[in-house]
């Protein structure tokens, strides 16, 4: 799930959220906003049974995917668009 919150100026806070154990192991959100660098934005377990990570982005079009342990790629069906190349957010 993706949550969006407008901030002052032209920034938007984007929170990426997955269930705590699905998929098992570490999961990072990787995309054009972090040069597709695994581990840079790793999701962290929360008390409510989820794991999340938050980034702040300026207006634009951003591509991303989740990367889980073992090289497993996942898409987020709550993105603005999901295609054969992954997920897209439009801010």
CSV table of N, CA, C and O in Angstrom, one decimal:
chain,number,residue,atom,x,y,z
A,1,UNK,N,0.8,-1.2,0.0
A,1,UNK,CA,0.0,0.0,0.0
A,1,UNK,C,0.9,1.2,0.0
A,1,UNK,O,2.0,1.2,0.6
A,2,UNK,N,0.4,2.3,-0.6
A,2,UNK,CA,1.1,3.5,-0.7
A,2,UNK,C,0.3,4.6,-0.1
A,2,UNK,O,-0.9,4.8,-0.4
A,3,UNK,N,0.9,5.4,0.8
A,3,UNK,CA,0.2,6.5,1.5
A,3,UNK,C,0.9,7.8,1.0
A,3,UNK,O,2.1,7.8,1.0
A,4,UNK,N,0.1,8.8,0.7
A,4,UNK,CA,0.7,10.1,0.3
A,4,UNK,C,0.2,11.2,1.3
A,4,UNK,O,-1.0,11.2,1.6
A,5,UNK,N,1.1,12.1,1.6
A,5,UNK,CA,0.8,13.2,2.4
A,5,UNK,C,1.5,14.4,1.9
A,5,UNK,O,2.7,14.4,1.8
A,6,UNK,N,0.7,15.5,1.5
A,6,UNK,CA,1.3,16.7,1.0
A,6,UNK,C,2.0,17.4,2.2
A,6,UNK,O,1.5,17.5,3.3
A,7,UNK,N,3.2,17.9,1.9
A,7,UNK,CA,4.0,18.7,2.9
A,7,UNK,C,4.0,20.1,2.4
A,7,UNK,O,3.6,20.5,1.3
A,8,UNK,N,4.6,21.0,3.2
A,8,UNK,CA,4.8,22.4,2.8
A,8,UNK,C,5.6,22.5,1.6
A,8,UNK,O,6.5,21.6,1.4
A,9,UNK,N,5.4,23.5,0.8
A,9,UNK,CA,6.2,23.6,-0.4
A,9,UNK,C,5.6,22.6,-1.4
A,9,UNK,O,4.4,22.4,-1.5
A,10,UNK,N,6.5,22.1,-2.2
A,10,UNK,CA,6.1,21.1,-3.3
A,10,UNK,C,6.5,19.7,-3.0
A,10,UNK,O,6.5,18.9,-3.9
A,11,UNK,N,6.7,19.3,-1.7
A,11,UNK,CA,7.1,18.0,-1.4
A,11,UNK,C,5.9,17.1,-1.0
A,11,UNK,O,4.9,17.7,-0.5
A,12,UNK,N,6.0,15.8,-1.3
A,12,UNK,CA,5.0,14.9,-0.9
A,12,UNK,C,5.7,13.8,-0.1
A,12,UNK,O,6.7,13.3,-0.6
A,13,UNK,N,5.2,13.4,1.0
A,13,UNK,CA,5.7,12.3,1.8
A,13,UNK,C,5.0,11.0,1.3
A,13,UNK,O,3.8,10.9,1.4
A,14,UNK,N,5.8,10.1,0.8
A,14,UNK,CA,5.3,8.8,0.3
A,14,UNK,C,5.7,7.7,1.3
A,14,UNK,O,6.9,7.6,1.6
A,15,UNK,N,4.7,7.0,1.9
A,15,UNK,CA,5.0,5.9,2.8
A,15,UNK,C,4.6,4.6,2.0
A,15,UNK,O,3.5,4.4,1.6
A,16,UNK,N,5.6,3.7,1.9
A,16,UNK,CA,5.5,2.4,1.3
A,16,UNK,C,5.2,1.4,2.4
A,16,UNK,O,5.9,1.4,3.4
A,17,UNK,N,4.2,0.6,2.3
A,17,UNK,CA,3.8,-0.3,3.4
A,17,UNK,C,3.5,-1.7,2.9
A,17,UNK,O,2.7,-1.8,1.9
A,18,UNK,N,4.0,-2.7,3.6
A,18,UNK,CA,3.7,-4.1,3.3
A,18,UNK,C,3.4,-4.9,4.6
A,18,UNK,O,3.8,-4.4,5.6
A,19,UNK,N,2.8,-6.0,4.5
A,19,UNK,CA,2.6,-6.9,5.7
A,19,UNK,C,4.0,-7.2,6.2
A,19,UNK,O,5.0,-7.3,5.5
A,20,UNK,N,4.1,-7.4,7.5
A,20,UNK,CA,5.4,-7.7,8.2
A,20,UNK,C,6.1,-8.9,7.6
A,20,UNK,O,7.3,-8.8,7.5
A,21,UNK,N,5.4,-10.0,7.3
A,21,UNK,CA,6.1,-11.2,7.0
A,21,UNK,C,5.9,-11.7,5.5
A,21,UNK,O,6.2,-12.8,5.2
A,22,UNK,N,5.2,-10.9,4.7
A,22,UNK,CA,4.9,-11.3,3.3
A,22,UNK,C,5.5,-10.2,2.4
A,22,UNK,O,4.9,-9.1,2.4
A,23,UNK,N,6.5,-10.5,1.7
A,23,UNK,CA,7.3,-11.7,1.7
A,23,UNK,C,8.2,-11.8,2.8
A,23,UNK,O,8.5,-10.7,3.5
A,24,UNK,N,8.7,-13.0,3.2
A,24,UNK,CA,9.7,-13.1,4.3
A,24,UNK,C,11.0,-12.4,4.0
A,24,UNK,O,11.4,-12.3,2.9
A,25,UNK,N,11.7,-12.1,5.1
A,25,UNK,CA,13.0,-11.5,4.9
A,25,UNK,C,13.0,-10.0,4.7
A,25,UNK,O,11.9,-9.3,4.7
A,26,UNK,N,14.2,-9.4,4.4
A,26,UNK,CA,14.3,-8.0,4.2
A,26,UNK,C,13.7,-7.6,2.9
A,26,UNK,O,13.7,-8.3,1.9
A,27,UNK,N,13.1,-6.4,2.9
A,27,UNK,CA,12.5,-5.8,1.6
A,27,UNK,C,12.9,-4.4,1.5
A,27,UNK,O,12.8,-3.6,2.5
A,28,UNK,N,13.4,-3.9,0.4
A,28,UNK,CA,13.7,-2.5,0.1
A,28,UNK,C,12.8,-2.0,-1.0
A,28,UNK,O,12.3,-2.8,-1.9
A,29,UNK,N,12.5,-0.7,-0.9
A,29,UNK,CA,11.8,-0.1,-2.1
A,29,UNK,C,13.0,0.5,-2.9
A,29,UNK,O,13.8,1.2,-2.3
A,30,UNK,N,13.0,0.2,-4.1
A,30,UNK,CA,14.1,0.7,-5.0
A,30,UNK,C,13.4,1.4,-6.2
A,30,UNK,O,12.4,1.0,-6.7
A,31,UNK,N,14.0,2.5,-6.7
A,31,UNK,CA,13.5,3.2,-7.8
A,31,UNK,C,14.3,4.3,-8.3
A,31,UNK,O,15.5,4.5,-7.8
A,32,UNK,N,13.8,5.0,-9.2
A,32,UNK,CA,14.6,6.1,-9.8
A,32,UNK,C,14.9,7.2,-8.8
A,32,UNK,O,15.9,7.9,-9.0
A,33,UNK,N,14.2,7.3,-7.7
A,33,UNK,CA,14.5,8.3,-6.7
A,33,UNK,C,15.6,8.0,-5.8
A,33,UNK,O,16.1,8.8,-5.1
A,34,UNK,N,16.1,6.7,-5.8
A,34,UNK,CA,17.3,6.3,-5.0
A,34,UNK,C,18.3,5.6,-5.9
A,34,UNK,O,19.1,4.8,-5.4
A,35,UNK,N,18.3,5.8,-7.2
A,35,UNK,CA,19.2,5.2,-8.2
A,35,UNK,C,19.1,3.7,-8.1
A,35,UNK,O,20.1,3.0,-8.4
A,36,UNK,N,18.0,3.1,-7.8
A,36,UNK,CA,17.7,1.7,-7.8
A,36,UNK,C,18.7,1.0,-6.9
A,36,UNK,O,19.2,-0.1,-7.2
A,37,UNK,N,19.1,1.6,-5.8
A,37,UNK,CA,20.0,1.1,-4.8
A,37,UNK,C,19.4,0.2,-3.7
A,37,UNK,O,18.7,0.7,-2.8
A,38,UNK,N,19.5,-1.1,-3.8
A,38,UNK,CA,18.9,-2.0,-2.8
A,38,UNK,C,19.5,-1.6,-1.4
A,38,UNK,O,20.6,-1.3,-1.2
A,39,UNK,N,18.6,-1.7,-0.4
A,39,UNK,CA,19.0,-1.5,1.0
A,39,UNK,C,18.9,0.0,1.4
A,39,UNK,O,18.9,0.3,2.6
A,40,UNK,N,18.9,0.9,0.5
A,40,UNK,CA,18.9,2.3,0.9
A,40,UNK,C,17.6,2.7,1.6
A,40,UNK,O,17.6,3.5,2.5
A,41,UNK,N,16.5,2.2,1.1
A,41,UNK,CA,15.2,2.4,1.7
A,41,UNK,C,14.5,1.1,2.1
A,41,UNK,O,13.6,0.6,1.5
A,42,UNK,N,15.1,0.5,3.2
A,42,UNK,CA,14.6,-0.8,3.6
A,42,UNK,C,13.4,-0.6,4.5
A,42,UNK,O,13.3,0.3,5.4
A,43,UNK,N,12.3,-1.4,4.3
A,43,UNK,CA,11.1,-1.3,5.1
A,43,UNK,C,11.4,-1.8,6.5
A,43,UNK,O,12.1,-2.8,6.7
A,44,UNK,N,10.9,-1.1,7.5
A,44,UNK,CA,11.1,-1.4,8.9
A,44,UNK,C,9.8,-1.9,9.6
A,44,UNK,O,8.7,-1.3,9.4
A,45,UNK,N,9.9,-3.0,10.4
A,45,UNK,CA,8.7,-3.6,11.1
A,45,UNK,C,8.1,-2.6,12.1
A,45,UNK,O,8.8,-1.9,12.8
A,46,UNK,N,6.8,-2.5,12.1
A,46,UNK,CA,6.0,-1.7,13.0
A,46,UNK,C,5.2,-2.5,13.9
A,46,UNK,O,4.9,-3.7,13.6
A,47,UNK,N,4.7,-2.0,15.0
A,47,UNK,CA,3.9,-2.7,16.0
A,47,UNK,C,2.6,-3.2,15.4
A,47,UNK,O,2.0,-4.1,16.0
A,48,UNK,N,2.1,-2.5,14.4
A,48,UNK,CA,0.7,-2.8,13.9
A,48,UNK,C,0.8,-4.0,12.9
A,48,UNK,O,-0.3,-4.3,12.3
A,49,UNK,N,1.9,-4.7,12.8
A,49,UNK,CA,1.9,-5.9,11.9
A,49,UNK,C,2.3,-5.5,10.5
A,49,UNK,O,2.3,-6.4,9.6
A,50,UNK,N,2.8,-4.3,10.2
A,50,UNK,CA,3.2,-3.9,8.9
A,50,UNK,C,4.7,-3.6,9.0
A,50,UNK,O,5.3,-3.6,10.0
A,51,UNK,N,5.3,-3.3,7.8
A,51,UNK,CA,6.6,-2.7,7.7
A,51,UNK,C,6.5,-1.6,6.7
A,51,UNK,O,5.8,-1.7,5.7
A,52,UNK,N,7.2,-0.5,7.0
A,52,UNK,CA,7.1,0.7,6.2
A,52,UNK,C,8.5,1.4,6.0
A,52,UNK,O,9.4,1.2,6.7
A,53,UNK,N,8.5,2.3,5.0
A,53,UNK,CA,9.6,3.2,4.8
A,53,UNK,C,9.0,4.4,4.1
A,53,UNK,O,8.0,4.3,3.3
A,54,UNK,N,9.5,5.6,4.5
A,54,UNK,CA,9.0,6.9,4.0
A,54,UNK,C,10.0,7.6,3.2
A,54,UNK,O,11.2,7.7,3.7
A,55,UNK,N,9.6,8.2,2.1
A,55,UNK,CA,10.5,9.1,1.3
A,55,UNK,C,9.8,10.4,1.0
A,55,UNK,O,8.6,10.4,1.0
A,56,UNK,N,10.6,11.5,0.8
A,56,UNK,CA,10.0,12.7,0.4
A,56,UNK,C,10.4,13.0,-1.0
A,56,UNK,O,11.5,12.9,-1.4
A,57,UNK,N,9.4,13.3,-1.8
A,57,UNK,CA,9.6,13.5,-3.3
A,57,UNK,C,9.0,14.8,-3.8
A,57,UNK,O,7.9,15.2,-3.3
A,58,UNK,N,9.6,15.4,-4.8
A,58,UNK,CA,9.1,16.6,-5.4
A,58,UNK,C,8.2,16.1,-6.6
A,58,UNK,O,8.2,14.9,-6.9
A,59,UNK,N,7.4,17.0,-7.1
A,59,UNK,CA,6.5,16.6,-8.2
A,59,UNK,C,7.3,16.0,-9.3
A,59,UNK,O,8.4,16.4,-9.6
A,60,UNK,N,6.7,14.9,-9.9
A,60,UNK,CA,7.3,14.2,-11.0
A,60,UNK,C,6.8,12.9,-11.2
A,60,UNK,O,5.8,12.5,-10.6
A,61,UNK,N,7.4,12.1,-12.1
A,61,UNK,CA,7.0,10.7,-12.4
A,61,UNK,C,8.1,9.8,-11.9
A,61,UNK,O,9.3,10.0,-12.2
A,62,UNK,N,7.8,8.8,-11.0
A,62,UNK,CA,8.8,8.0,-10.4
A,62,UNK,C,8.4,6.5,-10.6
A,62,UNK,O,7.3,6.1,-10.4
A,63,UNK,N,9.4,5.8,-11.0
A,63,UNK,CA,9.3,4.3,-11.2
A,63,UNK,C,9.9,3.6,-10.0
A,63,UNK,O,11.0,4.1,-9.5
A,64,UNK,N,9.3,2.5,-9.5
A,64,UNK,CA,9.9,1.8,-8.4
A,64,UNK,C,9.4,0.4,-8.4
A,64,UNK,O,8.4,0.0,-9.1
A,65,UNK,N,10.0,-0.5,-7.6
A,65,UNK,CA,9.6,-1.8,-7.3
A,65,UNK,C,10.1,-2.2,-5.9
A,65,UNK,O,11.0,-1.5,-5.4
A,66,UNK,N,9.6,-3.2,-5.3
A,66,UNK,CA,10.1,-3.7,-4.1
A,66,UNK,C,11.1,-4.9,-4.4
A,66,UNK,O,10.8,-5.7,-5.3
A,67,UNK,N,12.2,-4.9,-3.7
A,67,UNK,CA,13.1,-6.0,-3.8
A,67,UNK,C,13.3,-6.7,-2.5
A,67,UNK,O,13.7,-6.2,-1.5
A,68,UNK,N,12.9,-8.0,-2.5
A,68,UNK,CA,12.9,-8.9,-1.3
A,68,UNK,C,14.2,-9.7,-1.3
A,68,UNK,O,14.9,-9.9,-2.3
A,69,UNK,N,14.4,-10.3,-0.1
A,69,UNK,CA,15.5,-11.3,0.0
A,69,UNK,C,15.5,-12.3,-1.1
A,69,UNK,O,14.4,-12.8,-1.4
A,70,UNK,N,16.7,-12.7,-1.6
A,70,UNK,CA,16.7,-13.7,-2.6
A,70,UNK,C,16.5,-13.1,-4.0
A,70,UNK,O,16.4,-13.9,-5.0
A,71,UNK,N,16.5,-11.8,-4.2
A,71,UNK,CA,16.3,-11.2,-5.5
A,71,UNK,C,14.9,-11.3,-6.0
A,71,UNK,O,14.7,-11.2,-7.2
A,72,UNK,N,13.9,-11.4,-5.2
A,72,UNK,CA,12.5,-11.4,-5.6
A,72,UNK,C,12.0,-10.0,-5.7
A,72,UNK,O,12.0,-9.2,-4.8
A,73,UNK,N,11.5,-9.7,-6.9
A,73,UNK,CA,10.9,-8.4,-7.3
A,73,UNK,C,9.4,-8.4,-7.1
A,73,UNK,O,8.8,-9.4,-7.5
A,74,UNK,N,8.9,-7.4,-6.5
A,74,UNK,CA,7.4,-7.3,-6.3
A,74,UNK,C,6.9,-5.9,-6.7
A,74,UNK,O,7.6,-4.9,-6.6
A,75,UNK,N,5.7,-5.9,-7.2
A,75,UNK,CA,5.0,-4.7,-7.6
A,75,UNK,C,4.0,-4.3,-6.5
A,75,UNK,O,3.6,-5.1,-5.7
A,76,UNK,N,3.5,-3.1,-6.6
A,76,UNK,CA,2.5,-2.6,-5.7
A,76,UNK,C,1.3,-2.2,-6.5
A,76,UNK,O,1.3,-1.2,-7.2
A,77,UNK,N,0.2,-2.9,-6.3
A,77,UNK,CA,-1.0,-2.7,-7.1
A,77,UNK,C,-1.7,-1.4,-6.7
A,77,UNK,O,-2.7,-1.0,-7.4
A,78,UNK,N,-1.2,-0.7,-5.7
A,78,UNK,CA,-1.8,0.6,-5.4
A,78,UNK,C,-1.1,1.8,-6.0
A,78,UNK,O,-1.4,3.0,-5.8
A,79,UNK,N,-0.1,1.5,-6.8
A,79,UNK,CA,0.7,2.5,-7.6
A,79,UNK,C,-0.3,3.1,-8.6
A,79,UNK,O,-1.3,2.5,-8.9
A,80,UNK,N,0.1,4.2,-9.2
A,80,UNK,CA,-0.7,4.9,-10.2
A,80,UNK,C,-0.8,4.0,-11.4
A,80,UNK,O,-1.8,4.1,-12.1
A,81,UNK,N,0.2,3.3,-11.7
A,81,UNK,CA,0.2,2.4,-12.9
A,81,UNK,C,1.2,1.3,-12.6
A,81,UNK,O,2.3,1.5,-12.0
A,82,UNK,N,0.9,0.1,-13.0
A,82,UNK,CA,1.7,-1.1,-13.0
A,82,UNK,C,1.8,-1.7,-14.3
A,82,UNK,O,0.7,-2.0,-14.9
A,83,UNK,N,3.0,-1.8,-14.9
A,83,UNK,CA,3.1,-2.4,-16.2
A,83,UNK,C,4.3,-3.4,-16.2
A,83,UNK,O,4.8,-3.7,-15.1
A,84,UNK,N,4.7,-3.9,-17.3
A,84,UNK,CA,5.7,-4.9,-17.4
A,84,UNK,C,7.1,-4.4,-16.9
A,84,UNK,O,8.0,-5.2,-16.6
A,85,UNK,N,7.2,-3.1,-16.8
A,85,UNK,CA,8.5,-2.5,-16.2
A,85,UNK,C,8.4,-2.1,-14.7
A,85,UNK,O,9.3,-1.6,-14.2
A,86,UNK,N,7.2,-2.4,-14.1
A,86,UNK,CA,7.1,-2.2,-12.7
A,86,UNK,C,6.0,-1.1,-12.4
A,86,UNK,O,5.0,-1.0,-13.1
A,87,UNK,N,6.2,-0.4,-11.3
A,87,UNK,CA,5.3,0.5,-10.8
A,87,UNK,C,5.6,2.0,-11.1
A,87,UNK,O,6.8,2.3,-11.2
A,88,UNK,N,4.6,2.8,-11.2
A,88,UNK,CA,4.8,4.2,-11.5
A,88,UNK,C,3.9,5.1,-10.5
A,88,UNK,O,2.8,4.7,-10.3
A,89,UNK,N,4.6,6.1,-10.0
A,89,UNK,CA,3.9,7.1,-9.2
A,89,UNK,C,3.9,8.4,-9.9
A,89,UNK,O,5.0,8.8,-10.5
A,90,UNK,N,2.8,9.1,-10.0
A,90,UNK,CA,2.8,10.5,-10.6
A,90,UNK,C,2.4,11.5,-9.5
A,90,UNK,O,1.4,11.4,-8.9
A,91,UNK,N,3.4,12.4,-9.2
A,91,UNK,CA,3.1,13.4,-8.1
A,91,UNK,C,3.0,14.8,-8.7
A,91,UNK,O,3.5,15.1,-9.7
